[in-house]
Coordinates of C-alpha atoms and ligand atoms in Angstrom, one line a residue:
M1 CA -6.2 -22.8 79.6
C2 CA -4.3 -19.4 79.6
G3 CA -0.7 -19.4 80.5
I4 CA 1.2 -17.0 82.6
V5 CA 5.1 -16.5 82.9
G6 CA 6.9 -13.6 84.8
Y7 CA 10.6 -13.1 85.0
V8 CA 12.9 -10.9 87.2
G9 CA 16.7 -11.3 86.9
R10 CA 19.7 -10.1 85.1
E11 CA 18.9 -11.5 81.6
E12 CA 17.0 -10.0 78.6
A13 CA 13.4 -10.9 79.7
A14 CA 11.8 -10.8 76.3
P15 CA 13.3 -14.2 74.9
I16 CA 12.9 -15.9 78.3
L17 CA 9.2 -15.0 78.3
L18 CA 8.6 -16.1 74.9
D19 CA 10.3 -19.5 75.4
G20 CA 8.1 -19.9 78.6
L21 CA 5.0 -18.9 76.6
A22 CA 6.1 -21.5 73.8
R23 CA 6.1 -24.2 76.5
L24 CA 2.6 -23.3 77.8
E25 CA 1.2 -23.3 74.4
Y26 CA -0.3 -26.7 74.8
R27 CA -2.8 -25.3 77.6
G28 CA -4.6 -23.5 75.0
Y29 CA -4.9 -19.8 73.8
D30 CA -6.1 -17.4 71.2
S31 CA -3.8 -14.4 71.7
A32 CA -0.4 -13.8 73.3
G33 CA 1.4 -10.7 74.7
V34 CA 4.2 -9.6 77.1
A35 CA 5.0 -6.5 79.2
I36 CA 8.7 -5.5 80.0
F37 CA 10.0 -2.6 81.8
D38 CA 12.6 -1.2 79.5
G39 CA 14.3 1.2 82.0
T40 CA 11.8 4.1 81.4
K41 CA 8.5 2.6 80.9
L42 CA 6.5 -0.7 80.2
Q43 CA 6.5 -1.9 76.7
V44 CA 3.6 -3.8 75.8
A45 CA 3.3 -6.0 72.8
K46 CA 0.4 -8.1 72.3
T47 CA -1.4 -9.9 69.3
K48 CA -4.6 -11.9 68.5
G49 CA -3.4 -15.3 67.3
R50 CA -0.4 -17.6 67.7
L51 CA 2.5 -17.0 69.7
R52 CA 4.7 -16.9 66.4
A53 CA 2.9 -13.6 65.5
L54 CA 4.0 -12.1 68.9
S55 CA 7.4 -13.2 68.4
D56 CA 7.6 -11.8 65.0
M57 CA 6.2 -8.5 66.2
I58 CA 9.2 -8.1 68.8
Q59 CA 11.7 -9.9 66.7
G60 CA 12.1 -13.0 68.9
G61 CA 12.5 -10.7 71.8
A62 CA 15.2 -8.6 70.5
A63 CA 13.1 -5.4 69.9
I64 CA 12.4 -5.0 73.7
H65 CA 15.1 -4.6 76.2
G66 CA 14.7 -5.1 79.9
T67 CA 15.2 -7.8 82.7
I68 CA 11.7 -7.8 84.2
G69 CA 8.5 -8.6 82.7
V70 CA 5.3 -11.0 82.4
G71 CA 3.9 -12.7 79.5
H72 CA 0.5 -14.5 78.7
T73 CA -1.3 -16.6 76.5
R74 CA -5.0 -15.9 76.7
W75 CA -8.0 -18.1 76.3
A76 CA -10.8 -15.7 75.7
T77 CA -13.7 -15.5 78.2
H78 CA -14.6 -12.0 78.9
G79 CA -14.5 -10.3 75.4
A80 CA -13.6 -11.9 72.0
P81 CA -10.1 -12.8 70.8
S82 CA -8.7 -9.7 69.8
D83 CA -5.3 -7.5 70.1
V84 CA -6.9 -5.1 72.6
N85 CA -8.4 -7.7 74.7
S86 CA -5.1 -9.7 74.9
H87 CA -3.2 -9.6 78.0
P88 CA -1.2 -8.0 79.5
Q89 CA -3.9 -5.4 80.4
V90 CA -2.6 -1.9 81.4
S91 CA -3.9 0.7 83.7
R92 CA -4.7 4.0 82.1
S93 CA -1.6 5.6 82.8
G94 CA 0.3 2.8 81.4
R95 CA 2.4 2.2 84.6
I96 CA 0.8 -1.0 85.9
A97 CA 0.4 -4.3 83.7
V98 CA -1.5 -7.2 84.7
V99 CA -1.7 -11.0 83.3
H100 CA -4.5 -12.9 84.6
N101 CA -5.9 -16.6 84.3
G102 CA -9.5 -17.2 85.6
I103 CA -12.4 -15.0 85.8
I104 CA -13.2 -11.9 87.9
E105 CA -16.7 -12.5 88.7
N106 CA -17.7 -9.1 90.0
Y107 CA -16.0 -7.3 87.4
A108 CA -19.0 -5.4 86.0
E109 CA -19.8 -4.0 89.4
L110 CA -16.1 -2.7 89.8
K111 CA -16.1 -1.5 86.4
E112 CA -19.0 0.7 87.0
F113 CA -17.5 2.1 90.1
L114 CA -14.2 2.9 88.3
V115 CA -16.2 4.5 85.5
G116 CA -18.0 6.7 88.0
Q117 CA -14.6 7.8 89.1
G118 CA -13.7 8.9 85.6
V119 CA -11.6 5.7 84.6
G120 CA -11.8 5.1 81.0
F121 CA -11.6 1.4 79.6
A122 CA -10.0 0.2 76.4
S123 CA -10.9 -3.5 76.4
E124 CA -14.0 -5.7 77.2
T125 CA -12.0 -7.9 79.7
D126 CA -12.4 -8.4 83.4
T127 CA -8.6 -8.3 83.6
E128 CA -8.4 -4.6 82.8
V129 CA -10.6 -3.9 85.8
V130 CA -7.9 -5.4 88.0
A131 CA -5.1 -3.3 86.5
Q132 CA -7.4 -0.3 86.8
L133 CA -8.2 -0.9 90.4
I134 CA -4.7 -1.5 91.5
E135 CA -3.9 1.9 89.9
Y136 CA -6.8 3.3 91.8
F137 CA -5.4 2.4 95.1
Y138 CA -1.7 2.8 94.2
E139 CA 0.1 5.0 96.7
G140 CA 3.7 4.1 95.9
D141 CA 3.8 0.3 97.0
I142 CA 2.6 -2.0 94.5
L143 CA 2.3 -4.8 97.0
K144 CA -0.2 -2.9 99.4
A145 CA -2.4 -1.7 96.5
V146 CA -2.6 -5.5 95.2
G147 CA -3.5 -6.3 98.9
R148 CA -6.4 -3.9 98.7
V149 CA -7.6 -5.0 95.3
L150 CA -7.8 -8.7 96.6
H151 CA -10.6 -7.7 99.2
R152 CA -12.6 -6.2 96.4
I153 CA -12.5 -8.9 93.6
E154 CA -14.2 -12.0 93.6
G155 CA -13.8 -15.3 91.5
A156 CA -10.9 -17.3 90.4
Y157 CA -7.6 -15.9 89.5
A158 CA -3.8 -16.1 89.1
L159 CA -2.3 -12.8 88.5
G160 CA 1.0 -11.7 87.6
I161 CA 1.6 -7.9 87.9
I162 CA 4.4 -5.3 87.2
C163 CA 4.5 -1.7 87.9
A164 CA 6.6 1.0 86.1
D165 CA 7.2 2.9 89.4
E166 CA 8.9 -0.1 91.1
P167 CA 10.7 -1.9 88.4
E168 CA 12.5 -4.4 90.6
R169 CA 9.6 -6.2 91.9
L170 CA 7.0 -8.6 90.4
I171 CA 3.7 -9.4 92.2
A172 CA 1.9 -12.7 92.1
V173 CA -1.4 -13.8 93.4
R174 CA -3.3 -16.8 93.5
K175 CA -6.8 -18.0 94.1
D176 CA -8.5 -21.0 92.7
S177 CA -6.0 -21.0 89.6
P178 CA -2.6 -22.5 89.7
L179 CA 0.5 -20.4 90.0
I180 CA 4.1 -21.4 90.9
L181 CA 7.2 -19.7 91.9
G182 CA 10.6 -20.4 90.5
L183 CA 13.7 -19.8 92.3
G184 CA 17.1 -19.2 90.9
D185 CA 20.7 -17.7 91.8
G186 CA 19.9 -13.9 90.6
F187 CA 16.4 -14.5 89.3
S188 CA 12.9 -15.4 90.2
F189 CA 9.9 -16.7 88.2
L190 CA 6.2 -17.1 88.3
A191 CA 4.4 -19.4 86.0
S192 CA 1.1 -21.4 85.6
D193 CA 3.1 -24.6 85.5
V194 CA 6.6 -26.1 85.8
T195 CA 7.1 -26.6 82.2
A196 CA 7.4 -22.9 81.5
I197 CA 10.5 -22.7 83.8
I198 CA 12.0 -26.0 84.1
K199 CA 14.8 -25.0 81.7
H200 CA 15.9 -22.4 84.3
T201 CA 15.2 -23.9 87.6
R202 CA 13.6 -27.0 89.4
D203 CA 13.4 -25.3 92.6
V204 CA 9.8 -24.2 93.0
I205 CA 7.3 -23.0 95.6
Y206 CA 3.6 -24.0 95.2
M207 CA 1.3 -21.0 96.0
E208 CA -1.7 -21.6 98.0
D209 CA -5.1 -20.0 97.7
G210 CA -5.2 -16.6 98.9
E211 CA -1.5 -16.0 99.0
I212 CA 0.5 -13.0 97.4
A213 CA 4.2 -13.1 96.5
E214 CA 6.8 -10.6 95.9
L215 CA 9.4 -11.6 93.5
T216 CA 12.9 -9.9 93.1
R217 CA 16.3 -10.9 91.8
E218 CA 17.2 -11.8 95.3
G219 CA 14.5 -14.3 95.9
V220 CA 10.6 -14.6 96.7
K221 CA 8.6 -13.5 99.9
C222 CA 5.2 -14.9 100.4
Y223 CA 2.3 -13.2 102.5
N224 CA -1.4 -14.2 103.1
H225 CA -4.4 -12.1 102.2
L226 CA -3.7 -9.6 105.1
L227 CA 0.0 -9.2 103.7
Q228 CA 1.6 -11.0 106.9
P229 CA 4.6 -13.1 105.9
V230 CA 4.1 -16.9 105.5
S231 CA 6.8 -19.2 105.2
K232 CA 6.9 -21.7 102.3
E233 CA 8.5 -25.0 101.6
T234 CA 10.6 -25.1 98.4
S235 CA 9.9 -28.2 96.4
H236 CA 12.5 -30.0 93.9
V237 CA 11.0 -30.9 90.5
D238 CA 12.7 -34.1 89.7
W239 CA 11.9 -34.5 85.9
E240 CA 14.3 -33.3 83.3
I241 CA 13.4 -30.9 80.6
D242 CA 13.6 -33.5 78.0
A243 CA 10.4 -34.9 79.3
A244 CA 8.6 -31.5 78.2
E245 CA 10.1 -31.6 74.8
K246 CA 9.3 -33.7 71.6
G247 CA 12.7 -35.8 71.6
G248 CA 12.4 -36.5 67.9
Y249 CA 8.8 -37.1 67.5
E250 CA 6.7 -35.2 65.3
H251 CA 4.1 -34.8 67.9
F252 CA 3.8 -34.8 71.7
M253 CA 1.0 -37.2 71.3
L254 CA 2.8 -39.7 69.7
K255 CA 5.9 -39.4 72.0
E256 CA 3.4 -39.6 75.1
I257 CA 1.6 -42.8 73.7
M258 CA 5.1 -44.2 73.3
E259 CA 6.1 -43.2 76.6
Q260 CA 3.2 -45.4 78.2
P261 CA 5.1 -48.6 79.1
E262 CA 7.6 -46.5 81.2
A263 CA 4.8 -44.5 82.8
L264 CA 3.3 -47.5 83.8
R265 CA 6.3 -48.9 85.3
R266 CA 6.6 -45.7 87.5
A267 CA 3.0 -45.7 88.4
I268 CA 2.9 -49.4 89.2
F269 CA 6.3 -51.1 90.3
P270 CA 7.0 -48.9 93.5
R271 CA 3.6 -49.9 94.8
V272 CA 4.0 -53.8 94.5
K273 CA 5.9 -55.6 97.2
D274 CA 6.1 -59.4 97.5
G275 CA 3.0 -59.6 95.3
Q276 CA 1.0 -57.2 97.2
V277 CA -0.1 -53.8 96.7
V278 CA 1.4 -51.3 99.0
L279 CA 0.0 -47.8 98.7
E280 CA 2.2 -46.0 101.1
D281 CA 0.3 -42.7 100.7
F282 CA -3.1 -44.2 101.5
T283 CA -3.6 -42.6 105.0
L284 CA -7.2 -43.6 105.8
D285 CA -7.4 -46.0 108.6
D286 CA -8.7 -49.7 108.4
D287 CA -11.8 -48.9 110.4
Y288 CA -12.8 -46.1 108.0
V289 CA -12.0 -48.6 105.0
A290 CA -14.1 -51.4 106.6
A291 CA -16.9 -48.9 106.9
I292 CA -17.2 -47.6 103.4
R293 CA -20.6 -48.2 102.0
K294 CA -20.4 -46.6 98.8
I295 CA -17.9 -45.1 96.3
F296 CA -18.5 -42.2 93.9
I297 CA -16.0 -41.6 91.2
V298 CA -16.0 -38.0 89.9
A299 CA -14.1 -36.6 86.8
C300 CA -14.3 -35.0 83.4
G301 CA -13.5 -36.1 79.8
S302 CA -11.0 -38.9 79.6
S303 CA -10.6 -39.0 83.5
Y304 CA -14.3 -39.8 83.6
H305 CA -13.7 -42.6 81.3
V306 CA -11.1 -44.1 83.6
G307 CA -13.9 -43.7 86.0
M308 CA -16.1 -45.7 83.9
V309 CA -13.7 -48.7 83.9
G310 CA -13.0 -48.2 87.5
K311 CA -16.7 -48.6 88.3
Y312 CA -16.7 -52.0 86.6
N313 CA -13.4 -53.1 88.3
L314 CA -14.2 -51.7 91.8
E315 CA -17.6 -53.3 91.8
K316 CA -16.1 -56.6 90.8
L317 CA -13.5 -56.5 93.4
L318 CA -15.2 -54.7 96.4
R319 CA -19.0 -55.7 96.0
I320 CA -20.2 -52.3 97.0
P321 CA -22.1 -49.8 94.9
V322 CA -19.7 -47.7 92.8
E323 CA -21.5 -44.6 91.0
V324 CA -19.4 -42.7 88.4
T325 CA -20.6 -39.3 87.6
L326 CA -19.2 -36.3 85.3
A327 CA -18.0 -33.6 87.8
S328 CA -20.1 -30.9 85.9
E329 CA -23.2 -33.0 87.0
F330 CA -22.1 -34.0 90.4
R331 CA -22.1 -30.3 91.3
Y332 CA -25.7 -29.8 90.8
M333 CA -27.4 -33.0 91.5
E334 CA -27.9 -33.2 95.2
P335 CA -25.6 -36.3 95.3
I336 CA -26.2 -38.8 98.3
V337 CA -23.0 -38.7 100.0
D338 CA -22.1 -39.2 103.7
E339 CA -19.2 -40.1 105.9
H340 CA -19.4 -43.6 104.7
T341 CA -18.8 -42.5 101.0
L342 CA -15.3 -42.6 99.5
V343 CA -15.1 -40.1 96.7
I344 CA -12.6 -40.6 94.2
V345 CA -11.7 -37.9 92.1
I346 CA -9.6 -38.3 89.1
S347 CA -7.8 -35.4 87.2
Q348 CA -4.8 -35.3 85.1
S349 CA -4.0 -31.5 85.7
G350 CA -5.5 -31.5 89.1
E351 CA -6.9 -28.1 88.2
T352 CA -10.2 -28.9 86.2
L353 CA -12.6 -26.4 87.7
D354 CA -15.7 -28.6 87.8
T355 CA -13.7 -31.5 89.3
M356 CA -12.3 -29.2 92.0
A357 CA -15.8 -27.9 92.7
A358 CA -17.3 -31.4 92.9
L359 CA -14.5 -32.2 95.3
R360 CA -15.5 -29.3 97.6
E361 CA -19.1 -30.3 97.4
A362 CA -18.2 -33.9 98.5
K363 CA -16.1 -32.7 101.2
A364 CA -18.6 -30.3 102.7
L365 CA -21.1 -33.3 102.6
G366 CA -18.7 -35.4 105.0
A367 CA -17.1 -37.7 102.3
K368 CA -13.3 -38.6 102.3
I369 CA -11.7 -37.6 99.1
L370 CA -9.0 -39.6 97.4
S371 CA -7.7 -38.1 94.3
I372 CA -5.6 -39.6 91.4
V373 CA -3.6 -36.9 89.9
N374 CA -0.8 -36.4 87.7
V375 CA 0.4 -32.9 88.4
V376 CA 2.2 -32.7 91.8
G377 CA 1.0 -29.9 94.1
S378 CA -2.0 -29.1 92.0
S379 CA -5.2 -27.8 93.7
I380 CA -7.0 -30.9 93.8
A381 CA -4.1 -32.8 95.1
R382 CA -3.8 -30.2 98.0
E383 CA -7.4 -30.5 98.9
S384 CA -7.6 -34.2 99.0
D385 CA -7.5 -36.4 102.0
V386 CA -5.5 -38.9 100.0
V387 CA -3.6 -38.3 96.8
L388 CA -2.2 -41.2 94.6
Y389 CA -0.1 -39.8 91.9
T390 CA 0.1 -41.4 88.7
W391 CA 3.6 -40.3 88.1
A392 CA 3.1 -40.2 84.2
G393 CA 5.5 -37.2 83.8
P394 CA 4.3 -33.9 81.9
E395 CA 1.8 -34.5 79.5
I396 CA 1.8 -31.7 76.8
A397 CA -0.5 -33.0 74.1
V398 CA -4.1 -31.7 74.8
A399 CA -5.3 -35.4 74.1
T400 CA -4.6 -37.5 77.1
T401 CA -2.8 -40.7 76.7
K402 CA -0.2 -41.7 79.2
A403 CA -1.9 -39.8 81.9
Y404 CA -5.1 -41.9 81.1
S405 CA -3.2 -45.1 81.2
T406 CA -1.6 -44.4 84.5
Q407 CA -4.9 -43.5 85.9
L408 CA -6.4 -46.9 85.0
A409 CA -3.4 -48.4 86.6
V410 CA -3.7 -46.4 89.9
I411 CA -7.5 -47.1 90.2
D412 CA -6.9 -50.9 89.6
L413 CA -4.2 -50.7 92.3
L414 CA -6.5 -49.1 94.4
G415 CA -9.1 -51.6 93.9
L416 CA -6.9 -54.5 94.7
Y417 CA -5.6 -52.6 97.6
L418 CA -9.0 -52.2 99.1
A419 CA -10.2 -55.5 98.3
K420 CA -7.4 -57.1 100.3
K421 CA -8.2 -54.7 103.2
R422 CA -11.9 -55.3 103.1
G423 CA -11.5 -59.0 102.4
S424 CA -13.8 -58.9 99.4
A425 CA -11.6 -60.8 97.2
D426 CA -9.5 -64.0 97.8
D427 CA -5.9 -63.8 97.9
E428 CA -5.4 -65.8 94.8
R429 CA -7.4 -63.6 92.7
I430 CA -5.5 -60.5 94.1
L431 CA -2.3 -62.4 93.3
T432 CA -3.1 -63.1 89.6
A433 CA -4.1 -59.5 89.1
V434 CA -1.0 -58.2 90.6
R435 CA 1.1 -60.5 88.5
E436 CA -0.6 -59.4 85.3
L437 CA -0.4 -55.8 86.5
L438 CA 3.5 -56.1 86.6
M439 CA 3.5 -57.6 83.3
L440 CA 1.3 -54.8 81.8
P441 CA 4.0 -52.5 80.6
S442 CA 6.0 -55.3 78.5
K443 CA 2.6 -56.3 77.1
L444 CA 1.8 -52.6 76.2
E445 CA 5.2 -52.6 74.4
Q446 CA 4.0 -55.4 72.2
V447 CA 0.8 -53.6 71.3
L448 CA 2.9 -50.5 70.5
E449 CA 4.9 -52.5 68.1
K450 CA 1.8 -52.7 65.8
Q451 CA 2.0 -49.2 65.0
E452 CA 2.4 -49.9 61.4
D453 CA -0.5 -51.9 61.1
I454 CA -2.5 -49.4 62.8
Q455 CA -1.2 -46.7 60.5
Y456 CA -2.2 -48.9 57.7
F457 CA -5.7 -49.2 59.0
A458 CA -5.8 -45.4 59.4
S459 CA -5.0 -44.9 55.9
Q460 CA -8.0 -46.9 55.0
Y461 CA -10.5 -45.1 57.1
F462 CA -9.1 -41.4 57.6
N463 CA -11.7 -39.9 55.1
H464 CA -14.8 -41.3 56.8
D465 CA -17.4 -38.9 58.1
S466 CA -18.6 -40.6 61.0
I467 CA -17.0 -43.5 63.0
F468 CA -19.0 -45.7 65.8
F469 CA -17.2 -47.5 68.7
I470 CA -19.3 -50.4 70.2
G471 CA -18.7 -52.5 73.2
R472 CA -20.1 -54.0 76.3
N473 CA -18.8 -53.6 80.0
V474 CA -15.2 -52.5 80.1
D475 CA -15.2 -52.5 76.2
Y476 CA -17.9 -49.9 76.2
A477 CA -15.9 -47.7 78.6
L478 CA -12.7 -48.3 76.3
G479 CA -15.1 -47.4 73.3
L480 CA -15.8 -44.0 75.0
E481 CA -12.2 -43.2 75.3
G482 CA -11.4 -44.2 71.8
S483 CA -14.2 -42.1 70.5
L484 CA -13.2 -39.2 72.3
K485 CA -9.6 -39.3 71.2
L486 CA -10.6 -39.8 67.6
K487 CA -13.2 -36.7 67.4
E488 CA -10.8 -34.4 69.7
I489 CA -8.0 -34.6 67.2
S490 CA -9.3 -35.6 63.9
Y491 CA -12.7 -33.7 64.1
I492 CA -14.5 -36.7 62.7
H493 CA -18.0 -37.3 64.1
S494 CA -17.9 -40.2 66.3
E495 CA -20.1 -42.0 69.0
A496 CA -19.4 -44.7 71.4
Y497 CA -22.3 -47.0 72.1
A498 CA -23.0 -49.8 74.6
S499 CA -23.5 -52.5 72.0
G500 CA -26.9 -53.6 73.6
E501 CA -28.2 -50.2 72.9
L502 CA -27.7 -50.1 69.3
K503 CA -31.0 -51.4 68.3
H504 CA -32.6 -48.8 70.6
G505 CA -31.8 -46.3 68.0
T506 CA -28.3 -45.8 66.7
I507 CA -28.5 -48.7 64.4
S508 CA -30.5 -46.6 62.0
L509 CA -27.4 -44.6 61.2
I510 CA -25.4 -47.7 60.1
E511 CA -25.4 -48.0 56.3
D512 CA -23.1 -49.1 53.5
G513 CA -19.5 -48.3 54.3
T514 CA -20.0 -46.8 57.9
L515 CA -16.9 -47.6 60.0
V516 CA -17.8 -49.5 63.3
V517 CA -14.8 -50.0 65.7
A518 CA -16.1 -53.2 67.5
L519 CA -14.3 -53.7 70.8
A520 CA -14.5 -57.3 71.8
T521 CA -11.5 -57.8 74.4
Y522 CA -13.7 -59.1 77.3
E523 CA -14.0 -62.9 77.0
K524 CA -17.2 -63.2 79.2
L525 CA -19.0 -61.2 76.5
F526 CA -17.2 -62.1 73.4
D527 CA -20.1 -64.0 71.8
K528 CA -22.4 -61.1 72.4
A529 CA -19.7 -58.8 70.8
M530 CA -19.6 -61.1 67.9
S531 CA -23.5 -60.8 67.4
N532 CA -23.3 -57.2 67.3
V533 CA -20.6 -57.4 64.7
V534 CA -22.9 -59.4 62.6
E535 CA -25.7 -57.1 63.1
V536 CA -23.9 -54.2 62.0
R537 CA -22.2 -55.9 59.1
S538 CA -25.5 -56.9 57.8
R539 CA -26.4 -53.6 57.5
G540 CA -23.5 -52.6 55.5
A541 CA -20.8 -51.7 58.0
D542 CA -17.2 -52.0 57.8
V543 CA -16.0 -53.4 60.9
L544 CA -12.4 -53.0 62.6
A545 CA -12.5 -55.4 65.5
L546 CA -10.3 -55.2 68.4
T547 CA -9.7 -58.4 70.5
T548 CA -7.5 -60.5 72.3
E549 CA -4.8 -63.0 70.9
G550 CA -6.3 -66.2 70.0
R551 CA -9.7 -64.9 69.1
E552 CA -8.6 -63.4 65.8
E553 CA -9.7 -66.4 63.7
A554 CA -13.3 -66.5 65.3
M555 CA -13.6 -62.7 64.7
A556 CA -12.1 -62.8 61.1
K557 CA -15.5 -64.7 60.1
N558 CA -17.4 -61.5 60.4
A559 CA -15.0 -58.4 60.8
N560 CA -13.4 -56.6 57.9
A561 CA -10.1 -55.9 59.8
I562 CA -8.7 -57.0 63.2
I563 CA -6.4 -55.6 65.8
T564 CA -5.2 -57.9 68.7
I565 CA -3.8 -57.4 72.2
P566 CA -2.2 -59.9 74.4
D567 CA -4.6 -61.5 76.8
T568 CA -4.5 -60.4 80.5
D569 CA -6.5 -60.2 83.4
E570 CA -10.2 -59.0 82.7
L571 CA -9.6 -55.8 84.8
L572 CA -6.6 -54.8 82.7
L573 CA -7.9 -55.1 79.3
P574 CA -8.7 -51.5 78.7
S575 CA -5.2 -50.6 79.5
L576 CA -3.9 -52.8 76.6
G577 CA -7.1 -51.9 74.4
V578 CA -6.7 -48.3 74.7
A579 CA -3.2 -48.0 72.8
P580 CA -4.5 -49.0 69.3
L581 CA -7.2 -46.6 69.8
Q582 CA -4.8 -43.9 70.6
L583 CA -2.7 -44.7 67.5
L584 CA -5.6 -45.1 65.4
A585 CA -6.8 -41.4 66.3
Y586 CA -3.6 -40.1 65.9
Y587 CA -2.7 -41.4 62.2
I588 CA -6.1 -40.5 61.2
A589 CA -5.6 -37.1 62.3
L590 CA -2.4 -37.0 60.9
M591 CA -3.7 -37.9 57.6
R592 CA -6.3 -35.3 57.6
G593 CA -3.6 -32.6 58.3
C594 CA -5.1 -31.7 61.8
D595 CA -3.1 -29.8 64.7
I596 CA -2.6 -32.8 66.7
D597 CA -1.2 -31.6 69.9
K598 CA -3.3 -28.3 69.9
P599 CA -6.7 -29.2 68.6
R600 CA -9.1 -26.4 67.7
N601 CA -11.2 -25.1 70.6
L602 CA -9.6 -27.2 73.4
A603 CA -7.5 -26.4 76.2
K604 CA -5.3 -28.9 78.2
S605 CA -6.4 -27.7 81.6
V606 CA -10.1 -26.5 81.9
T607 CA -10.2 -23.9 84.5
V608 CA -13.5 -22.3 83.8
E609 CA -16.9 -23.9 84.3
Ligands
M6R1 O1 -6.9 -32.8 83.8 P1 -8.3 -33.3 83.8 O2 -8.0 -34.8 83.8 O3 -9.2 -33.2 85.0 O4 -8.9 -33.1 82.6 C1 -10.2 -33.6 82.2 C2 -10.7 -33.5 80.8 O5 -10.5 -32.1 80.4 C3 -9.5 -34.2 79.8 O6 -9.4 -35.7 80.1 C4 -9.8 -33.9 78.5 O7 -11.2 -34.6 78.1 C5 -8.8 -34.4 77.3 N1 -8.6 -33.5 76.2 C6 -9.1 -35.8 76.8 O8 -8.1 -36.2 76.0

């Protein structure tokens, strides 16, 4: 949600900023802009709409010359998407430009103060207040002026600031919104995430909350909120630029679906030694593990769906209560959490605001926090007691696929690891599951080979108005993810239902030709799943069933079409079952001409409540 990139160096800044913004497009935005010092003054170009419009406006960057600047893709919060509300926002003299991710909560009161001082405002944004306030305090040192402003603004923000009077410095500020610094020979960057700058450097500094940084061609200096210098570690990003490019695929989503076997290998293989799960990053001691009385899983969206599978699997393995809750609900529900509660926080981005707030709430109540996160150095990772990274690599498509799969693998690894430590599952049970975990990537490859069959099914169903997903237990959890994938990228109305609940209401919606995707991978409940297929078929539904190899004949008696996955340990069925559902959503969206990687109204990282 919103993207920031800033550059100071020896090259022309405009094309570098446009390229960086293009790499942040996936985060979601509705307008874009840049501010560049041209040797005399700040040149600001910004517009509502896609980045292409901004690029055309400044001839791909050729229309503005200068070697220092900031750029932004905005997701509107305060003030509608419009040219004037786009960032950069500038102070009234035009000397100071600010790009901002997040929300300034006390902007109205600050605006009133500034208006009282005779300051006029051009936009409706909270960001303009920051630009005007910096100018109000400016006495020849932009760093000091920003330092004073930080004591007055409240909320969540990442800021990039440029001042025409000091055209060799960029200022970066971070509080509750991600911002990284990139280091190079003769240049420095600031950016919302690594993808924006990986082309130029892999040496980065992760800013902490409350920190301010000063960037010049010579390097970066970091300060705390009192402007005292702080020393920072430089991290080396070990993935290549190709990981953030389409590599011949039409969409990032398809590329990321196909990358899942490899991502699973990275997530699983280093964590298995001699048939046992070894979690080297798990730093909680055995006494703590033995004393865990309850587990809470907290997450949003697809990460929450991983939590649903996690609940079933962890309860089977650990025999302790596992509650799975949407982060946005957890925050306000007075959860029963104490020092014997392990809270598992799941987040691809590691920046989701609701999940972050839930983490803090749980921590304050005494729980230990274990997070399952993809983005290294993200806020959630940094505030957790234990982080298990998913190692899925950069995920660019808004609809998550490989992050979901690796989250599932990691929660299963965790379950098996804790079961061993607590002695809640016997060795044979653990060994069997671990053996299957190691086979998961190659079994997933077999599923992905059915791409063309699924494309065919998509061609049969892409014009349906409404599609239902039904299943029980882990198949229900899988249905939630299949349904979300479909609706977020194809805009088809869809619902996932626990099959047993159909007759309590939803079955009234089934009529001739309604498509029901029946999930029947869980052997123990196969007969029940079959009864539900009969139930909806007799009311006119078309049924596309997903089951394991060997059961297709039985299923063929009732379903119209069948997709199979290889059989595996019951804990791992959703890890295989999700791939056909991802492909189905992908091809349906493709046939409907949707903007698959950047679905309307959605952002990759949701950093507002
Ligand atoms: O980064 P997170 O895992 O915390 O994000 C949570 C959700 O916003 C995310 O899973 C969302 O539902 C995806 N668009 C689903 O594809």
